[in-house]
Short mmCIF file of C-alpha atoms and ligand atoms in Angstrom, two decimals:
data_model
loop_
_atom_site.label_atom_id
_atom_site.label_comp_id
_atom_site.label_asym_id
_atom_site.label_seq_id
_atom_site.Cartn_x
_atom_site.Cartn_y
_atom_site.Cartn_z
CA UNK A 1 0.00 0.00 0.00
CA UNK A 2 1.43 3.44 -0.82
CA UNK A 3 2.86 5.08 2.35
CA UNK A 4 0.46 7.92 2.43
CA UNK A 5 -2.95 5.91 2.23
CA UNK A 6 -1.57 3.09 5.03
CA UNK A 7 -1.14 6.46 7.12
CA UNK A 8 -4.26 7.22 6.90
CA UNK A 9 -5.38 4.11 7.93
CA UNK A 10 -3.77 4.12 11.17
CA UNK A 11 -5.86 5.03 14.67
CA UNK A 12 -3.39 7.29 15.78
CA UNK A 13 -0.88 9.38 13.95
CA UNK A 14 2.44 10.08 16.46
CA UNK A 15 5.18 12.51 14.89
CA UNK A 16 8.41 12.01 16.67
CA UNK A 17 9.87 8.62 17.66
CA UNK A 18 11.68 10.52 21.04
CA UNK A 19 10.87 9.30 24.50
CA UNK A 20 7.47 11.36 23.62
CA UNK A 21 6.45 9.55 20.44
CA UNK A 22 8.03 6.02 21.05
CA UNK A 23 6.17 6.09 24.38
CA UNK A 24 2.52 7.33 23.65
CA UNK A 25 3.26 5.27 20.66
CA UNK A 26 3.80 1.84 22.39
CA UNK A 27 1.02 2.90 25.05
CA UNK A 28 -1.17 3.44 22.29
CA UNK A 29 -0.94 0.39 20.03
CA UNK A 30 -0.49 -2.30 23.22
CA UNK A 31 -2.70 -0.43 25.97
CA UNK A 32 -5.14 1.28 23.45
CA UNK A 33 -5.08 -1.54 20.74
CA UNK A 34 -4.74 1.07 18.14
CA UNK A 35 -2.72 0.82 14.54
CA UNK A 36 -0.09 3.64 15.04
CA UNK A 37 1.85 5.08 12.26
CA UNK A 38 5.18 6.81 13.78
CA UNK A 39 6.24 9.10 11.48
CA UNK A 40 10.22 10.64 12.09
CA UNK A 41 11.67 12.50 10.10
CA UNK A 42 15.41 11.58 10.66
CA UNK A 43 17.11 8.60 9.90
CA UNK A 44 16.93 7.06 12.94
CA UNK A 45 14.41 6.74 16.40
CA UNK A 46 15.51 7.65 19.80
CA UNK A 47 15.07 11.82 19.13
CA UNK A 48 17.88 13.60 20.81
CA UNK A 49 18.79 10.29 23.03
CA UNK A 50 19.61 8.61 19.90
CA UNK A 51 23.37 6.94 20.70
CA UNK A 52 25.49 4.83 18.23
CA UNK A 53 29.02 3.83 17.80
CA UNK A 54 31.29 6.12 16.21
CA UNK A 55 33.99 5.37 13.86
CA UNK A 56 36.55 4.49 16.73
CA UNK A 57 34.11 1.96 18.07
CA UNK A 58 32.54 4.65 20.78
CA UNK A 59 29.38 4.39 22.03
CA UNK A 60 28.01 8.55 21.69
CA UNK A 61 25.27 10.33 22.21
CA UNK A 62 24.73 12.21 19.07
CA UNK A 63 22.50 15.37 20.71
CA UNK A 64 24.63 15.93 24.01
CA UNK A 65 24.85 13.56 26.86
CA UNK A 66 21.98 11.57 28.16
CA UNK A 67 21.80 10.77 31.92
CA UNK A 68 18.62 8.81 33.19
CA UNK A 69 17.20 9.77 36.96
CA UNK A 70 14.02 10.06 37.77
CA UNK A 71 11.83 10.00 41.03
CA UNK A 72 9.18 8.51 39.38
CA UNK A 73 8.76 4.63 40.57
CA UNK A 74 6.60 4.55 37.39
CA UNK A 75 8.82 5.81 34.57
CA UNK A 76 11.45 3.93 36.14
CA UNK A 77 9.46 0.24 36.10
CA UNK A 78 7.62 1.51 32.87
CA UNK A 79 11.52 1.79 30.54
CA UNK A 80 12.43 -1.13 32.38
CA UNK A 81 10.34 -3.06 30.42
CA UNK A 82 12.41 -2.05 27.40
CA UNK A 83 15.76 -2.27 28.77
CA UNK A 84 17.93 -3.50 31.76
CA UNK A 85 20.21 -0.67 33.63
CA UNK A 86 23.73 -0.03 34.00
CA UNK A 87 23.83 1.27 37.85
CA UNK A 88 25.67 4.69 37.26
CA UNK A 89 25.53 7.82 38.79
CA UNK A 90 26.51 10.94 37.56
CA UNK A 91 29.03 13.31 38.31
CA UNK A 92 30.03 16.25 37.00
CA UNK A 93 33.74 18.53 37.68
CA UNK A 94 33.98 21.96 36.89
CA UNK A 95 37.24 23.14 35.89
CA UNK A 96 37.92 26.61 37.39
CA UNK A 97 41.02 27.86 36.33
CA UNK A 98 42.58 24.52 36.31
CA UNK A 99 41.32 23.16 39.30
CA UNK A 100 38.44 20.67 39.64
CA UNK A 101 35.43 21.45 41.83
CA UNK A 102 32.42 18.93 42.24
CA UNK A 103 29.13 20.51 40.63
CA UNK A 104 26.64 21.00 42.30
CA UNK A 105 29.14 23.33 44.43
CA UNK A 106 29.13 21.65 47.54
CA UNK A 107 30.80 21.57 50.87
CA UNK A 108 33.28 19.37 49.20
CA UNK A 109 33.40 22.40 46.60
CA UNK A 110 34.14 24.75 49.06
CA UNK A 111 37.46 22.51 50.99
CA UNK A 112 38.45 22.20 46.98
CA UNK A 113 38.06 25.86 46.41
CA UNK A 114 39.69 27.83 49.72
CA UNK A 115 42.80 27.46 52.60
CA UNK A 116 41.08 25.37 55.32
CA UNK A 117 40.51 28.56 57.59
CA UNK A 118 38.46 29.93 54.97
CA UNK A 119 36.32 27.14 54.14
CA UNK A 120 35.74 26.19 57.33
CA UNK A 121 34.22 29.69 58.34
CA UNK A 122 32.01 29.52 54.96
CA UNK A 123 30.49 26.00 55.97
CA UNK A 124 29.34 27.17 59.10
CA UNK A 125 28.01 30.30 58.06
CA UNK A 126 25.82 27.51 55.30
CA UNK A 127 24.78 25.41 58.27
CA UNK A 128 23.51 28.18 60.29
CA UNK A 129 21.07 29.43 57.48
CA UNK A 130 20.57 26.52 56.31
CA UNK A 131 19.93 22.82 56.98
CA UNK A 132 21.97 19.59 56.09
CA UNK A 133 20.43 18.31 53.06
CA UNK A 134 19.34 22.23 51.76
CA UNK A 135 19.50 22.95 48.25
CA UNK A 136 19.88 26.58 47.44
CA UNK A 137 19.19 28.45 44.40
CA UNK A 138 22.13 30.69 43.64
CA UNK A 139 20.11 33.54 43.26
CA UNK A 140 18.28 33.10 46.42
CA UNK A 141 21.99 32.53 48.18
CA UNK A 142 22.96 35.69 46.61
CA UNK A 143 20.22 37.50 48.62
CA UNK A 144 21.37 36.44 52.00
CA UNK A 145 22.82 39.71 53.97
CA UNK A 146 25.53 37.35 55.79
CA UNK A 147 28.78 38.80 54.79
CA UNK A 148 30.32 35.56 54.69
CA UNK A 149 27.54 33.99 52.77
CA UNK A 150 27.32 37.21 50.67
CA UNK A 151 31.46 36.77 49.79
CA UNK A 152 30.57 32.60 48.97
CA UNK A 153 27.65 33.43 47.20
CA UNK A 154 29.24 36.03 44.67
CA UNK A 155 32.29 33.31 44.09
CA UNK A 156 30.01 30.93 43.73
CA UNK A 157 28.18 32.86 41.20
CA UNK A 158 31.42 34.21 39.09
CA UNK A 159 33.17 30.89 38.95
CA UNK A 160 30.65 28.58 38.71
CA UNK A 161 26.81 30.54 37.18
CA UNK A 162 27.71 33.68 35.55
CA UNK A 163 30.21 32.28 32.43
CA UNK A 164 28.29 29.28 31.35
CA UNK A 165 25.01 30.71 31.63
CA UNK A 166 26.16 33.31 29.80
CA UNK A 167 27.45 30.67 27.10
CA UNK A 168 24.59 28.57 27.26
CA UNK A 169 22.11 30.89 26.91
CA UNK A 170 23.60 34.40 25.80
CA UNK A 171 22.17 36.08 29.21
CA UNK A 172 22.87 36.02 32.56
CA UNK A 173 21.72 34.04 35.49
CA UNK A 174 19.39 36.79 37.26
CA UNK A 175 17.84 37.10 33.50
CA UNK A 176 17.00 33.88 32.50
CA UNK A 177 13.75 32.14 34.40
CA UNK A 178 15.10 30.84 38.00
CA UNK A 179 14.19 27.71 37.67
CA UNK A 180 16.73 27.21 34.87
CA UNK A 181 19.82 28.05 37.23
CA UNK A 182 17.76 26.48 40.34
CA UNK A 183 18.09 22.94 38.12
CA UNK A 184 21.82 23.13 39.47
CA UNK A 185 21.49 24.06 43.14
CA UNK A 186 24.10 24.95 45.86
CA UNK A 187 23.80 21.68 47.88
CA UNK A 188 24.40 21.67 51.73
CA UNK A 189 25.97 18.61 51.89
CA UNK A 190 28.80 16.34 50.45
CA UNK A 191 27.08 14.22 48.19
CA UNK A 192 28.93 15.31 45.10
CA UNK A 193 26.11 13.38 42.86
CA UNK A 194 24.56 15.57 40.02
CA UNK A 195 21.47 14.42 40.58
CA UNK A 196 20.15 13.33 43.91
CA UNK A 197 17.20 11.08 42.13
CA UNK A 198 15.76 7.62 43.65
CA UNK A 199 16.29 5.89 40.47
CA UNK A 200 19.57 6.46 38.58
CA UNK A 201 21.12 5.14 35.37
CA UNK A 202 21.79 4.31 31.88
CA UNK A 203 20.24 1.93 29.21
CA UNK A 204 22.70 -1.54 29.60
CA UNK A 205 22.91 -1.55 25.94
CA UNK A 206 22.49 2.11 25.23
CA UNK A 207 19.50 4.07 24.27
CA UNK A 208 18.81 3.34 20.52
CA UNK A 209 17.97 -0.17 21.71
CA UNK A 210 16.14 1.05 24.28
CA UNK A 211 13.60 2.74 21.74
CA UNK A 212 13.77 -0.59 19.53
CA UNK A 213 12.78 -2.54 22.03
CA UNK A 214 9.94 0.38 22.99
CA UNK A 215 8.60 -0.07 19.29
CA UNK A 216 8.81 -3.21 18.43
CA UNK A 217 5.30 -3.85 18.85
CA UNK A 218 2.85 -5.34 15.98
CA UNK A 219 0.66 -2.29 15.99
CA UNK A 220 3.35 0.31 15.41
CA UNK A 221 4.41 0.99 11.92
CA UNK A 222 7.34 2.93 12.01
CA UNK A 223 8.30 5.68 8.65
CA UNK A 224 11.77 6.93 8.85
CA UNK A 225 12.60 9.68 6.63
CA UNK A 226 9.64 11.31 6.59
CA UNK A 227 8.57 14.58 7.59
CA UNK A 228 4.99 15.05 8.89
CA UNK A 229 4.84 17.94 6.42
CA UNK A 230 4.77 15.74 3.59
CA UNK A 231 1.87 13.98 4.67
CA UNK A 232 -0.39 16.04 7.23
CA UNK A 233 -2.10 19.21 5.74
CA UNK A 234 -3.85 21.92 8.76
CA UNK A 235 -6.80 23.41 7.54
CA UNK A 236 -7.47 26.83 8.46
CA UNK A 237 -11.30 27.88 8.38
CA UNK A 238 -11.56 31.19 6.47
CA UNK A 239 -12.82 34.03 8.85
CA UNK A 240 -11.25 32.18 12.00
CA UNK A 241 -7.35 32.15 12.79
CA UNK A 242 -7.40 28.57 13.53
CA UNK A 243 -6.88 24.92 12.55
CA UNK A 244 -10.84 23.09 11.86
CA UNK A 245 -9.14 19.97 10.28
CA UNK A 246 -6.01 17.67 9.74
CA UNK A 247 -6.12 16.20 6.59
CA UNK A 248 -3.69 13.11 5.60
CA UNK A 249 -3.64 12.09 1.41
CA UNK A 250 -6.27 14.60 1.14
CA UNK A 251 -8.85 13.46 3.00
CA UNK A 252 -9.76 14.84 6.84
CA UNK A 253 -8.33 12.47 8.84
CA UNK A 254 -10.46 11.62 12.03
CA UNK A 255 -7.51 10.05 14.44
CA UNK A 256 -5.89 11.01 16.99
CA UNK A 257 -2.75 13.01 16.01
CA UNK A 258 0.30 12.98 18.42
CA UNK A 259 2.63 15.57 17.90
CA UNK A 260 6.21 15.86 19.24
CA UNK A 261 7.75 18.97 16.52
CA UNK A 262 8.44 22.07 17.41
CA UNK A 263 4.32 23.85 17.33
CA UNK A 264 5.83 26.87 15.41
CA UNK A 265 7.18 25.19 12.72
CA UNK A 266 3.78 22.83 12.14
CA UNK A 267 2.42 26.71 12.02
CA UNK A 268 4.91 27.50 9.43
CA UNK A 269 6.23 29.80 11.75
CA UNK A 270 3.02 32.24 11.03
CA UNK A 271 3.89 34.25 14.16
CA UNK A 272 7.96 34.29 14.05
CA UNK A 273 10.21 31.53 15.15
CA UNK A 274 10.17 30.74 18.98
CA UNK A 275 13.06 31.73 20.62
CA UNK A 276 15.20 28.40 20.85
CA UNK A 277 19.42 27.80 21.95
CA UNK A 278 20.64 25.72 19.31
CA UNK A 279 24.49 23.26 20.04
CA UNK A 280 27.01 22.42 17.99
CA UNK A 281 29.46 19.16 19.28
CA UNK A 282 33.00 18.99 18.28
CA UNK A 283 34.24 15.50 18.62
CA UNK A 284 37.40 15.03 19.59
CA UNK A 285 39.04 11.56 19.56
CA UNK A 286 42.17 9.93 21.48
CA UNK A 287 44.09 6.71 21.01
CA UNK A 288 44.11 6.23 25.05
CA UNK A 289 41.33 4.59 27.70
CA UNK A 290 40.77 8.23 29.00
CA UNK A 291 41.76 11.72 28.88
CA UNK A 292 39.48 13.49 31.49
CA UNK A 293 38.54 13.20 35.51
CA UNK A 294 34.84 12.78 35.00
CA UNK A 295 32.01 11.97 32.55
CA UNK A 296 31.85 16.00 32.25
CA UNK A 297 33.84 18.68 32.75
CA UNK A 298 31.85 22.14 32.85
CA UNK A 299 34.18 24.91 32.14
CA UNK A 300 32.47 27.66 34.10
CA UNK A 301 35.09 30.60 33.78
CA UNK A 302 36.68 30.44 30.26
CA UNK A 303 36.48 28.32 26.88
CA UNK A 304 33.97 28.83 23.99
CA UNK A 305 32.22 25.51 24.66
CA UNK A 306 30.10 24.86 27.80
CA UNK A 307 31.26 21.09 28.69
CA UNK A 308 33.08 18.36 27.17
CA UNK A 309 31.39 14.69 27.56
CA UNK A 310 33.71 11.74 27.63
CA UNK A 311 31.25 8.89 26.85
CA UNK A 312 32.73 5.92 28.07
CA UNK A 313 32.50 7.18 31.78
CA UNK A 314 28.59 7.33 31.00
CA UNK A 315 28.44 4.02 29.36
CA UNK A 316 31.12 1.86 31.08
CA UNK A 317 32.52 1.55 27.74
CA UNK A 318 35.98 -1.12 28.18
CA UNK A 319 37.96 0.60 25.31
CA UNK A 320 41.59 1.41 24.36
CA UNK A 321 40.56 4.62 22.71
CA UNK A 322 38.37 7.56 24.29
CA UNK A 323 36.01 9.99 22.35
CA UNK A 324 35.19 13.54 24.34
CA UNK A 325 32.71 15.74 22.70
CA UNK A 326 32.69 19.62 22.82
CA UNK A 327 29.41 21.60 23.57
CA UNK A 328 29.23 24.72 21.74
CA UNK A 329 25.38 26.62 22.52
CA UNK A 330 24.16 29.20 19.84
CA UNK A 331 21.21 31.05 19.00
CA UNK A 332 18.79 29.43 16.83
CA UNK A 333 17.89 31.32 13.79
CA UNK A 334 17.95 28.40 10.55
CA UNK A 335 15.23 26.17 11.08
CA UNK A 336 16.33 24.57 7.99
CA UNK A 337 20.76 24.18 9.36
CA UNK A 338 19.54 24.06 12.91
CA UNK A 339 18.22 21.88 15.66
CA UNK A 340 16.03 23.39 18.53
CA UNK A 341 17.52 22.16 21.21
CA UNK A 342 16.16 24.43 24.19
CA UNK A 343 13.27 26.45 24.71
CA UNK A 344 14.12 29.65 25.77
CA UNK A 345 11.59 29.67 28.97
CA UNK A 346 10.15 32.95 30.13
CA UNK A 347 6.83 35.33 30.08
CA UNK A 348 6.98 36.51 26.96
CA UNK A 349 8.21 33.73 25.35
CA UNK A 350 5.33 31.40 26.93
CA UNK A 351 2.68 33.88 25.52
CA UNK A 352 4.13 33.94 22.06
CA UNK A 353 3.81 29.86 22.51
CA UNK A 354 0.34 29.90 24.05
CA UNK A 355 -0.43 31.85 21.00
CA UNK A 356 0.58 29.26 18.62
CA UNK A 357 -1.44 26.47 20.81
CA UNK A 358 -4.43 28.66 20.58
CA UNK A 359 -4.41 28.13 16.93
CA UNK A 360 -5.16 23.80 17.45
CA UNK A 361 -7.89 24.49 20.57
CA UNK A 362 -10.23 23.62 17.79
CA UNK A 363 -9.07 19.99 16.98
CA UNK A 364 -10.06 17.69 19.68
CA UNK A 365 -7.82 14.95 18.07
CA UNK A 366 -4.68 16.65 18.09
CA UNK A 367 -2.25 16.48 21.59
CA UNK A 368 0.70 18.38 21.96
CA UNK A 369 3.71 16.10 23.86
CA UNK A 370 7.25 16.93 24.44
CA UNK A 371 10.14 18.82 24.98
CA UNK A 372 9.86 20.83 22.20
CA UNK A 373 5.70 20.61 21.41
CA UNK A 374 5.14 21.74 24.61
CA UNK A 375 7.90 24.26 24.97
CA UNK A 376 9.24 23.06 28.10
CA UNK A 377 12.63 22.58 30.08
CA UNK A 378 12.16 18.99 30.51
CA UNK A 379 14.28 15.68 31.36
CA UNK A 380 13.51 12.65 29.87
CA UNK A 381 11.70 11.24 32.43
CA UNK A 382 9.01 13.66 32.79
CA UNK A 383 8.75 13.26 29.21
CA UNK A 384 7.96 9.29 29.64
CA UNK A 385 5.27 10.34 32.86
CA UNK A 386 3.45 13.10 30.70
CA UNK A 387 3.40 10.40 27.73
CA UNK A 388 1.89 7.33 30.26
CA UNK A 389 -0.50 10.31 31.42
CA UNK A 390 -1.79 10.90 27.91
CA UNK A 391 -2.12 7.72 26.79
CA UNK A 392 -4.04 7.61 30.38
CA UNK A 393 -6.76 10.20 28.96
CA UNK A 394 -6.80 9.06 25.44
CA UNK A 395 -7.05 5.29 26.48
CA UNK A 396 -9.51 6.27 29.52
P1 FAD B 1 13.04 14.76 20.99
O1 FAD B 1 13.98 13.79 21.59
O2 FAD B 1 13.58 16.05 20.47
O3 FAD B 1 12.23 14.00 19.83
C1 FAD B 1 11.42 14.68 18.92
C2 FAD B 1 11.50 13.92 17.60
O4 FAD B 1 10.53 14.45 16.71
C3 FAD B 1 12.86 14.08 16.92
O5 FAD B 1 13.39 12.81 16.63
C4 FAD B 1 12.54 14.87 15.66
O6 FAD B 1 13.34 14.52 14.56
C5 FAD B 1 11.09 14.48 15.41
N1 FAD B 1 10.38 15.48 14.62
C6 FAD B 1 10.26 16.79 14.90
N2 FAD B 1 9.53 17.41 13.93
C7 FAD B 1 9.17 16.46 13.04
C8 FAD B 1 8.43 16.46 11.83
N3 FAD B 1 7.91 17.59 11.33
N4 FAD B 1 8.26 15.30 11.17
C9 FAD B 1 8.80 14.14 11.65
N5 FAD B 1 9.52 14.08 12.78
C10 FAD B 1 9.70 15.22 13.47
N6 FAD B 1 17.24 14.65 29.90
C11 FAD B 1 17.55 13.84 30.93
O7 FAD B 1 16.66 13.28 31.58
N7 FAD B 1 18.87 13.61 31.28
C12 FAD B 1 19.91 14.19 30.62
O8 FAD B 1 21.07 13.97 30.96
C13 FAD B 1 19.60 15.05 29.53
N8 FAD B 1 20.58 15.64 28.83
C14 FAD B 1 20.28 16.46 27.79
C15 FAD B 1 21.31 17.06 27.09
C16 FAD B 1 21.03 17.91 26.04
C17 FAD B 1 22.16 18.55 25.29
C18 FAD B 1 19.69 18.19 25.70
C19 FAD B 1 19.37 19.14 24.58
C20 FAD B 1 18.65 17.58 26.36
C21 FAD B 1 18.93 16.72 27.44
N9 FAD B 1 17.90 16.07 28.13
C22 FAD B 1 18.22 15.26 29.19
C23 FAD B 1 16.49 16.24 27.76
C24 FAD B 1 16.05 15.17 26.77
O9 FAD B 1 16.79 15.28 25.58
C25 FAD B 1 14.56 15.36 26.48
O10 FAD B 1 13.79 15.35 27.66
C26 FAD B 1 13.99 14.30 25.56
O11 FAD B 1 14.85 13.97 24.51
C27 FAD B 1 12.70 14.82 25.01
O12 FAD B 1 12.11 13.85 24.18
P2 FAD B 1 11.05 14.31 23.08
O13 FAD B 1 10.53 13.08 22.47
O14 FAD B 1 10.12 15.30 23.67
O15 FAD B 1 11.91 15.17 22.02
N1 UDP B 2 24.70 26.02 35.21
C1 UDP B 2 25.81 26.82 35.37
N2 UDP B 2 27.00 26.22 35.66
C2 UDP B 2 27.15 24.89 35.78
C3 UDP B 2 26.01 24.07 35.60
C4 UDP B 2 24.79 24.67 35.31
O1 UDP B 2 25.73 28.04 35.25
O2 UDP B 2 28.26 24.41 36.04
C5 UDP B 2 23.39 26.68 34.92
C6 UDP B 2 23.26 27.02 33.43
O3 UDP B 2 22.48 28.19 33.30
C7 UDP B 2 22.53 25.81 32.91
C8 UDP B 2 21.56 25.53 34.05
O4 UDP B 2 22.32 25.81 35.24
O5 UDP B 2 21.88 26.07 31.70
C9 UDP B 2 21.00 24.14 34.10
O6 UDP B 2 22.06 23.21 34.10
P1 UDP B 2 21.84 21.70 33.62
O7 UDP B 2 23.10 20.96 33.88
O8 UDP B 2 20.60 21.18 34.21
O9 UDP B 2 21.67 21.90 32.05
P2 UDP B 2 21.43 20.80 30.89
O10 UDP B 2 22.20 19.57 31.28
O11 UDP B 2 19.96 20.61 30.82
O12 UDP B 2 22.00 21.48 29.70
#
């Protein structure tokens, strides 16, 4: 059957094969009984967890590094359905001049970072504002009138906040939303774990297997290659500015639509392009086991590129060569060069969103789900939960 018409057919339409699409997908076809077509426009599933081996025999993430934690007992028993674990848990360096200094800045940070005398006075002037255990925003530690806290908070802020939020996101930390910097707190404690998650880990095998294993299911067909705008047309009613139908092969299609895209782009960017940071990875490759002191370095005071990633530390990789990769962030202007990597979260940017959703409140079929279809900061986890929650209201 032609590829457009066997669309059609389907119950469901999902566009995406990410955690988003792979997962409503699966719930779909095996909880819902449905015929889903997947449609994905790249080459391969998996979204921006997609990992493969590179031409040294690496295994890489090709979109940035991929940790899995979640708190969710859920998500966590839900993947492993699709793939054993490796137990690993993450931990990140930042190089400060040289020297390395466990991120989240810590107490351990702070006996890294000053002469004994010094840190000692700064960890008691933590533990009398704040709790063991505490996790502090920088910004709200930079409001405390404690001199001492005030003189910790600032270095804090210069070595570790102000450089590679400036990098990442071409503003600094008091004008981005808080919760951005708040996702990377000042921790009261010496647990120099990234994340302080229940459930912690990554795919045994990796990730792309991980989404096989997620779609291999008889009701799913998966198309590779394809773009949804080659086979879903919006129809705009004449006097109203918004979508009345979705047609597929040019008929109205009456299933449910899943869509993972960025929303501006299905809107052919009617309203301007959403404000987005875009990344560019420079691969670097050695012929040794390993070349840095952790799975990431974050250069917070100097360098062009945010991090470098060092993939076998992630993936427990036994190797005799190593491959780091470089993360340079940039503005995304070229929809058509460019990937979308972060929304750019914010007031104005969340009306100029809710704007574009406004224009599908009309099509009871169509869901928005994702990172990027929802405009939203988030991990891959609460990706899976808000996919197992919509296939909870579509299923019923
Ligand atoms: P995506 O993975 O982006 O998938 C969307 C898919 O839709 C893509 O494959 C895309 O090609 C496809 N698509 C889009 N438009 C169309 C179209 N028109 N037609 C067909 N196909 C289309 N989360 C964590 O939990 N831990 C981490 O360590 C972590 N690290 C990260 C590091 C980086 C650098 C980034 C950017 C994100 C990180 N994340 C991490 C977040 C994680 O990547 C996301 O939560 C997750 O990938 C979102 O899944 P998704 O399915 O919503 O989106
Ligand atoms: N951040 C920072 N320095 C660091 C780590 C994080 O300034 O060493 C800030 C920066 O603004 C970053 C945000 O905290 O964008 C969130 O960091 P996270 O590691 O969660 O970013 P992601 O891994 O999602 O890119």
């Amino acid at each position: 059957m032609d590829k457009t018409k066997a669309i059609a057919n389907a119950d469901a339409i999902v566009v995406g094969a990410g955690f988003a699409g792979a997962t409503i997908a699966r719930e779909l076809a095996e909880r819902g009984g449905m015929g889903v077509a997947v449609i994905e426009r790249r080459s391969h599933i998996g979204g921006n967890a997609y990992d493969f081996y590179d031409e040294q025999g690496v295994l890489v993430h090709a979109y940035g590094p991929h940790i899995f934690h979640t708190n969710s007992k859920r998500v966590f028993d839900y993947l492993s359905r699709f793939t054993a674990w490796r137990e690993y848990e993450h931990q990140v360096l930042a190089n400060i001049y040289g020297s390395f200094v466990p991120v989240p800045f810590n107490l351990n940070s702070i006996d890294a970072s000053f002469d004994p005398d010094k840190a000692a006075s700064f960890k008691a002037a933590l533990l009398k504002a704040y709790k063991p255990g505490d996790r502090v925003g920088i910004l709200d530690l930079k409001d405390q009138s404690d001199p001492l806290l005030k003189e910790l908070s600032d270095y804090v802020y210069e070595h570790v906040f102000l450089h590679y939020t400036m990098k990442q996101w071409g503003q600094a930390p008091e004008e981005i939303d808080p919760a951005v910097t708040a996702r990377v707190p000042v921790l009261i404690d010496t647990d120099n774990r990234y994340f302080q998650d229940e459930y912690q880990g990554m795919p045994k095998d990796g990730y792309t297997p991980l989404f096989q294993s997620l779609l291999d299911c008889p009701n799913i067909d998966l198309y590779l290659g394809l773009d949804a705008a080659e086979v879903i047309e919006l129809q705009m009613s004449g006097d109203k500015e918004a979508y009345q139908a979705i047609n597929v092969g040019g008929k109205q299609y009456p299933g449910l639509v899943i869509y993972t895209g960025a929303l501006d782009e299905l809107a052919a960017w009617r309203y301007g392009i959403l404000p987005y940071r875009s990344l560019d990875f420079i691969y670097r490759r050695y012929p040794t086991k390993r070349v840095q002191p952790a799975a990431v370095v974050n250069f917070t005071v100097n360098e062009e590129y945010t991090r470098t990633t060092e993939y076998s530390w992630l993936t427990g990789q036994d190797i005799d060569v190593t491959t780091v990769a470089e993360e340079y962030p940039l503005a995304f202007t070229d929809p058509a060069q460019q990937i979308p990597y972060y929304a750019v979260s914010g007031t104005d940017n969340q009306a100029a969103y809710d704007r574009y959703l406004s224009l599908f409140a009309g099509l009871p079929q169509f869901s928005v789900l994702g990172r990027l279809a929802e405009y939203r900061y988030y991990n891959m986890d609460q990706i899976v939960e808000r996919a197992l929650e919509l296939a909870d209201r579509l299923i019923g």
